Amino acid sequence: MSVRRALRREAPSIVALLADERDFAAMRRHRGFPCEDHPEYLRQMDGLLRSLLSQGLSVTVTLFDPEEYAEYCADTGHDPDTPATRARYTADVTASGPGVPYSGQPVRRLLAELGHETDRQTAWDRATDVLTAAEGRTADGRELARHAFERASRALVGLIETAGAGIHHLVCSVRSDDAPLLAVLTTERAASGRIHFAEADALVFCTVLAAAAVSDSPAGIVIRSTGSDGRDEVRGWSLRDGWPQPLTEAEVFNAYCTDAETGEPVPPEPGVTYRAGLPIGPPPHG
């Protein structure tokens, strides 16, 4: 192997994907964009990724945002119709945003992972802003924010322990003047009591829960649990004084069957049982 080829393997590659038909259509307005069909574009990108991986390269996949790209071109004066500008944008802008390591997964799965990573980063940024603002409002703001995060961490453990054994999908929704602030966490609790979850998702979940507490914003938590028999149950809690309080069965049904963004009713899913939330014990003192 030549020295140049060996060094090439140590240079990371970044590939930015157009996630959906709308983004693809926006890029089609630029002259010189090489693809005319989004499914074909995804097939070609899948081939490109596999080719890079076969060369032993480290590949990270990010999202290509046409609106952000237009702003980038306007700010920098670069011609938006050239491949060189698209490459500069990918290196300068998307590299600092959410990304997913490529290990050979299908491109559709990559897009789903990128969507999750983007949502997680957005929730983290917004919740962190709320906590930072709370820290600066009063002399003891930093202590209040720290205390809120500790309570949120204790609350999360209590919720998972109360849910029992099985796979649990937790959603925390905080009402705001803009779009609702959402955090999602999937956990698995074994019969032995051992709990498995992604630490990054748990960190964001607790940060969002803490942000709801310090801002005194209306918030709710829903847990969808899948037992060993494959059946799903849904339970819910509202947040009062920074601590989850169980909802009634009717309240859980209404919360789960209402669109968080529009407030419109959502049909209940067949085979899902709606249950009242369970007490998770008193909050920690202090």
Short mmCIF file of C-alpha atoms in Angstrom, two decimals:
data_model
loop_
_atom_site.label_atom_id
_atom_site.label_comp_id
_atom_site.label_asym_id
_atom_site.label_seq_id
_atom_site.Cartn_x
_atom_site.Cartn_y
_atom_site.Cartn_z
CA MET A 1 0.00 0.00 0.00
CA SER A 2 1.37 3.46 -0.91
CA VAL A 3 1.95 6.10 1.75
CA ARG A 4 -0.64 8.35 0.09
CA ARG A 5 -3.28 5.62 0.18
CA ALA A 6 -2.48 4.86 3.81
CA LEU A 7 -2.82 8.53 4.72
CA ARG A 8 -6.10 8.75 2.78
CA ARG A 9 -7.55 6.18 5.18
CA GLU A 10 -6.82 8.56 8.05
CA ALA A 11 -8.69 11.45 6.42
CA PRO A 12 -12.38 11.36 7.44
CA SER A 13 -15.07 11.76 4.78
CA ILE A 14 -18.32 13.69 5.26
CA VAL A 15 -21.33 13.01 3.06
CA ALA A 16 -24.43 15.24 3.31
CA LEU A 17 -27.78 13.73 2.27
CA LEU A 18 -30.95 15.40 1.03
CA ALA A 19 -33.47 13.77 3.34
CA ASP A 20 -36.76 14.02 1.48
CA GLU A 21 -38.48 14.92 -1.76
CA ARG A 22 -39.02 18.55 -0.71
CA ASP A 23 -35.33 19.15 -0.01
CA PHE A 24 -34.41 17.33 -3.21
CA ALA A 25 -36.82 19.49 -5.25
CA ALA A 26 -35.26 22.62 -3.77
CA MET A 27 -31.80 21.53 -4.92
CA ARG A 28 -33.10 20.61 -8.37
CA ARG A 29 -33.55 24.33 -8.99
CA HIS A 30 -29.78 24.72 -9.12
CA ARG A 31 -28.07 24.21 -12.45
CA GLY A 32 -25.50 21.45 -12.44
CA PHE A 33 -27.16 19.38 -9.74
CA PRO A 34 -26.61 15.90 -11.18
CA CYS A 35 -29.80 13.99 -10.23
CA GLU A 36 -33.40 14.27 -11.41
CA ASP A 37 -35.13 11.67 -9.22
CA HIS A 38 -34.94 11.41 -5.43
CA PRO A 39 -35.14 7.58 -5.19
CA GLU A 40 -32.39 7.30 -7.82
CA TYR A 41 -30.39 9.93 -5.91
CA LEU A 42 -30.63 7.83 -2.74
CA ARG A 43 -29.54 4.71 -4.66
CA GLN A 44 -26.52 6.55 -6.03
CA MET A 45 -25.64 7.93 -2.60
CA ASP A 46 -25.93 4.45 -1.14
CA GLY A 47 -23.43 3.24 -3.74
CA LEU A 48 -21.09 6.14 -2.98
CA LEU A 49 -21.16 5.40 0.74
CA ARG A 50 -20.45 1.72 0.19
CA SER A 51 -17.55 2.61 -2.10
CA LEU A 52 -16.02 4.92 0.51
CA LEU A 53 -16.43 2.31 3.22
CA SER A 54 -14.82 -0.38 1.04
CA GLN A 55 -11.70 1.82 0.86
CA GLY A 56 -11.37 1.65 4.63
CA LEU A 57 -12.39 5.28 5.11
CA SER A 58 -14.13 6.73 8.16
CA VAL A 59 -17.43 8.14 6.87
CA THR A 60 -19.87 10.43 8.67
CA VAL A 61 -23.28 11.20 7.16
CA THR A 62 -24.99 14.55 7.79
CA LEU A 63 -28.08 16.32 6.47
CA PHE A 64 -27.99 18.75 3.55
CA ASP A 65 -30.37 21.64 4.26
CA PRO A 66 -31.24 23.61 1.08
CA GLU A 67 -32.44 26.69 3.00
CA GLU A 68 -29.29 26.78 5.09
CA TYR A 69 -27.29 26.23 1.90
CA ALA A 70 -28.92 29.26 0.26
CA GLU A 71 -28.03 31.40 3.30
CA TYR A 72 -24.48 30.08 3.22
CA CYS A 73 -24.08 31.03 -0.44
CA ALA A 74 -25.56 34.49 0.16
CA ASP A 75 -23.23 35.10 3.13
CA THR A 76 -20.07 33.82 1.46
CA GLY A 77 -20.72 34.97 -2.10
CA HIS A 78 -20.17 31.47 -3.48
CA ASP A 79 -22.00 30.35 -6.61
CA PRO A 80 -24.76 27.93 -5.46
CA ASP A 81 -24.78 26.11 -8.81
CA THR A 82 -21.35 24.49 -8.54
CA PRO A 83 -20.24 21.18 -7.02
CA ALA A 84 -17.35 23.00 -5.34
CA THR A 85 -19.73 25.21 -3.38
CA ARG A 86 -21.80 22.22 -2.28
CA ALA A 87 -18.60 20.54 -1.10
CA ARG A 88 -17.54 23.69 0.81
CA TYR A 89 -20.95 23.92 2.47
CA THR A 90 -20.75 20.28 3.53
CA ALA A 91 -17.30 20.78 5.05
CA ASP A 92 -17.94 24.22 6.59
CA VAL A 93 -21.51 23.85 7.89
CA THR A 94 -22.91 20.34 8.01
CA ALA A 95 -19.76 18.93 9.62
CA SER A 96 -20.54 20.90 12.79
CA GLY A 97 -24.15 19.68 12.94
CA PRO A 98 -25.74 16.33 13.77
CA GLY A 99 -24.04 13.38 12.12
CA VAL A 100 -24.19 9.59 12.07
CA PRO A 101 -21.21 7.25 11.52
CA TYR A 102 -21.69 5.10 8.44
CA SER A 103 -21.03 1.40 8.93
CA GLY A 104 -22.88 -0.07 5.95
CA GLN A 105 -26.47 0.48 7.08
CA PRO A 106 -29.07 1.06 4.30
CA VAL A 107 -29.54 4.70 3.35
CA ARG A 108 -33.17 4.72 4.53
CA ARG A 109 -32.05 3.63 7.97
CA LEU A 110 -29.35 6.28 7.88
CA LEU A 111 -31.98 8.94 7.24
CA ALA A 112 -34.03 7.71 10.21
CA GLU A 113 -30.93 7.81 12.44
CA LEU A 114 -30.11 11.29 11.20
CA GLY A 115 -33.66 12.43 11.94
CA HIS A 116 -33.37 11.11 15.49
CA GLU A 117 -29.97 12.73 15.97
CA THR A 118 -31.27 16.06 14.65
CA ASP A 119 -34.31 15.97 16.95
CA ARG A 120 -32.10 15.10 19.90
CA GLN A 121 -29.70 17.95 19.19
CA THR A 122 -32.58 20.41 18.78
CA ALA A 123 -34.15 19.34 22.07
CA TRP A 124 -30.79 19.57 23.84
CA ASP A 125 -30.09 23.07 22.49
CA ARG A 126 -33.53 24.43 23.40
CA ALA A 127 -33.61 22.86 26.87
CA THR A 128 -30.07 24.04 27.61
CA ASP A 129 -31.06 27.58 26.62
CA VAL A 130 -33.95 27.45 29.10
CA LEU A 131 -31.69 26.25 31.93
CA THR A 132 -29.03 28.85 31.09
CA ALA A 133 -31.65 31.60 31.16
CA ALA A 134 -32.89 30.34 34.54
CA GLU A 135 -29.35 30.43 35.92
CA GLY A 136 -29.03 34.12 35.06
CA ARG A 137 -32.38 35.30 36.44
CA THR A 138 -31.54 35.18 40.15
CA ALA A 139 -28.52 34.90 42.42
CA ASP A 140 -29.31 31.27 43.18
CA GLY A 141 -30.36 30.45 39.60
CA ARG A 142 -27.43 28.10 39.02
CA GLU A 143 -28.33 26.10 42.13
CA LEU A 144 -32.00 25.93 41.09
CA ALA A 145 -31.05 24.62 37.65
CA ARG A 146 -28.72 22.02 39.15
CA HIS A 147 -31.40 20.93 41.60
CA ALA A 148 -33.98 20.67 38.80
CA PHE A 149 -31.67 18.40 36.80
CA GLU A 150 -31.02 16.17 39.82
CA ARG A 151 -34.77 15.84 40.44
CA ALA A 152 -35.32 15.06 36.76
CA SER A 153 -32.72 12.30 36.94
CA ARG A 154 -34.39 10.81 40.01
CA ALA A 155 -37.77 11.08 38.34
CA LEU A 156 -36.54 9.24 35.26
CA VAL A 157 -35.23 6.35 37.34
CA GLY A 158 -38.52 6.24 39.25
CA LEU A 159 -40.56 6.15 36.05
CA ILE A 160 -38.53 3.29 34.58
CA GLU A 161 -38.64 1.29 37.81
CA THR A 162 -42.40 1.81 38.08
CA ALA A 163 -42.89 0.67 34.48
CA GLY A 164 -41.46 -2.76 35.36
CA ALA A 165 -39.82 -5.27 33.06
CA GLY A 166 -40.09 -4.80 29.33
CA ILE A 167 -39.28 -2.31 26.60
CA HIS A 168 -40.44 1.22 27.34
CA HIS A 169 -40.70 4.21 25.00
CA LEU A 170 -40.79 7.47 27.00
CA VAL A 171 -41.83 10.84 25.59
CA CYS A 172 -41.61 14.11 27.52
CA SER A 173 -43.54 16.99 25.96
CA VAL A 174 -43.21 20.58 27.20
CA ARG A 175 -45.58 23.26 25.98
CA SER A 176 -43.95 26.44 24.66
CA ASP A 177 -44.85 29.50 22.63
CA ASP A 178 -43.05 27.96 19.67
CA ALA A 179 -43.15 24.26 18.77
CA PRO A 180 -43.47 21.85 21.73
CA LEU A 181 -40.19 20.79 23.27
CA LEU A 182 -39.93 17.02 22.98
CA ALA A 183 -37.53 14.41 24.33
CA VAL A 184 -37.68 10.70 23.51
CA LEU A 185 -36.01 7.80 25.29
CA THR A 186 -36.25 4.05 24.69
CA THR A 187 -35.29 1.82 27.61
CA GLU A 188 -35.31 -1.88 28.37
CA ARG A 189 -35.67 -3.15 31.93
CA ALA A 190 -34.78 -6.78 32.49
CA ALA A 191 -36.59 -9.00 34.96
CA SER A 192 -33.49 -8.73 37.13
CA GLY A 193 -34.05 -4.97 37.34
CA ARG A 194 -31.12 -4.02 35.13
CA ILE A 195 -31.88 -1.02 32.93
CA HIS A 196 -30.48 -0.39 29.44
CA PHE A 197 -30.73 2.91 27.53
CA ALA A 198 -28.68 5.28 25.39
CA GLU A 199 -26.94 7.67 27.78
CA ALA A 200 -27.14 10.57 25.31
CA ASP A 201 -30.91 10.17 25.01
CA ALA A 202 -31.28 9.95 28.80
CA LEU A 203 -29.22 13.13 29.24
CA VAL A 204 -31.46 15.03 26.82
CA PHE A 205 -34.60 13.62 28.47
CA CYS A 206 -33.50 14.81 31.92
CA THR A 207 -32.45 18.21 30.56
CA VAL A 208 -35.86 18.74 28.94
CA LEU A 209 -37.60 17.64 32.14
CA ALA A 210 -35.46 20.04 34.17
CA ALA A 211 -36.16 22.87 31.71
CA ALA A 212 -39.90 22.32 32.17
CA ALA A 213 -39.47 22.51 35.94
CA VAL A 214 -37.44 25.74 36.07
CA SER A 215 -39.69 27.48 33.53
CA ASP A 216 -42.87 26.21 35.19
CA SER A 217 -44.14 25.24 31.74
CA PRO A 218 -46.97 22.70 31.32
CA ALA A 219 -45.41 19.30 30.64
CA GLY A 220 -46.39 15.67 30.39
CA ILE A 221 -44.72 12.28 30.20
CA VAL A 222 -46.08 9.26 28.38
CA ILE A 223 -44.64 5.75 28.57
CA ARG A 224 -45.54 3.11 26.03
CA SER A 225 -44.51 -0.30 27.31
CA THR A 226 -44.19 -3.56 25.41
CA GLY A 227 -44.35 -6.61 27.64
CA SER A 228 -43.01 -10.10 27.06
CA ASP A 229 -46.38 -11.03 25.51
CA GLY A 230 -45.93 -8.33 22.86
CA ARG A 231 -48.87 -6.25 24.06
CA ASP A 232 -48.57 -2.48 24.46
CA GLU A 233 -49.73 -0.39 27.39
CA VAL A 234 -49.65 3.40 27.68
CA ARG A 235 -49.42 5.32 30.96
CA GLY A 236 -49.03 9.04 31.59
CA TRP A 237 -48.01 11.71 34.07
CA SER A 238 -48.19 15.48 34.28
CA LEU A 239 -45.40 17.56 35.78
CA ARG A 240 -46.31 19.45 38.97
CA ASP A 241 -43.71 21.33 40.98
CA GLY A 242 -41.06 19.58 38.92
CA TRP A 243 -42.26 16.08 39.79
CA PRO A 244 -44.38 13.60 37.75
CA GLN A 245 -47.95 13.15 39.00
CA PRO A 246 -50.01 10.22 37.63
CA LEU A 247 -52.84 10.89 35.19
CA THR A 248 -56.14 9.05 35.17
CA GLU A 249 -56.89 6.52 32.45
CA ALA A 250 -59.14 9.03 30.65
CA GLU A 251 -56.45 11.72 30.85
CA VAL A 252 -53.87 9.30 29.43
CA PHE A 253 -56.18 8.45 26.54
CA ASN A 254 -56.76 12.13 25.76
CA ALA A 255 -53.07 12.98 26.01
CA TYR A 256 -51.92 10.12 23.79
CA CYS A 257 -54.66 10.59 21.22
CA THR A 258 -54.05 14.32 20.68
CA ASP A 259 -51.48 15.73 18.26
CA ALA A 260 -48.90 17.63 20.35
CA GLU A 261 -48.35 20.25 17.64
CA THR A 262 -51.85 20.87 16.28
CA GLY A 263 -54.06 19.84 19.20
CA GLU A 264 -56.18 17.78 16.80
CA PRO A 265 -57.53 14.35 17.85
CA VAL A 266 -55.55 11.31 16.74
CA PRO A 267 -57.34 7.95 16.33
CA PRO A 268 -56.38 5.41 19.03
CA GLU A 269 -54.14 2.60 17.87
CA PRO A 270 -55.71 -0.86 17.79
CA GLY A 271 -54.31 -3.28 20.33
CA VAL A 272 -53.04 -0.54 22.68
CA THR A 273 -54.37 -0.40 26.25
CA TYR A 274 -54.48 2.94 28.05
CA ARG A 275 -53.79 2.83 31.80
CA ALA A 276 -53.63 5.36 34.60
CA GLY A 277 -50.16 6.51 35.59
CA LEU A 278 -48.63 4.99 38.72
CA PRO A 279 -47.17 6.91 41.69
CA ILE A 280 -43.39 6.98 41.59
CA GLY A 281 -42.85 7.99 45.20
CA PRO A 282 -42.17 11.41 46.74
CA PRO A 283 -39.60 13.77 45.23
CA PRO A 284 -36.20 14.09 46.88
CA HIS A 285 -35.95 16.72 49.61
CA GLY A 286 -34.10 19.95 49.13
#
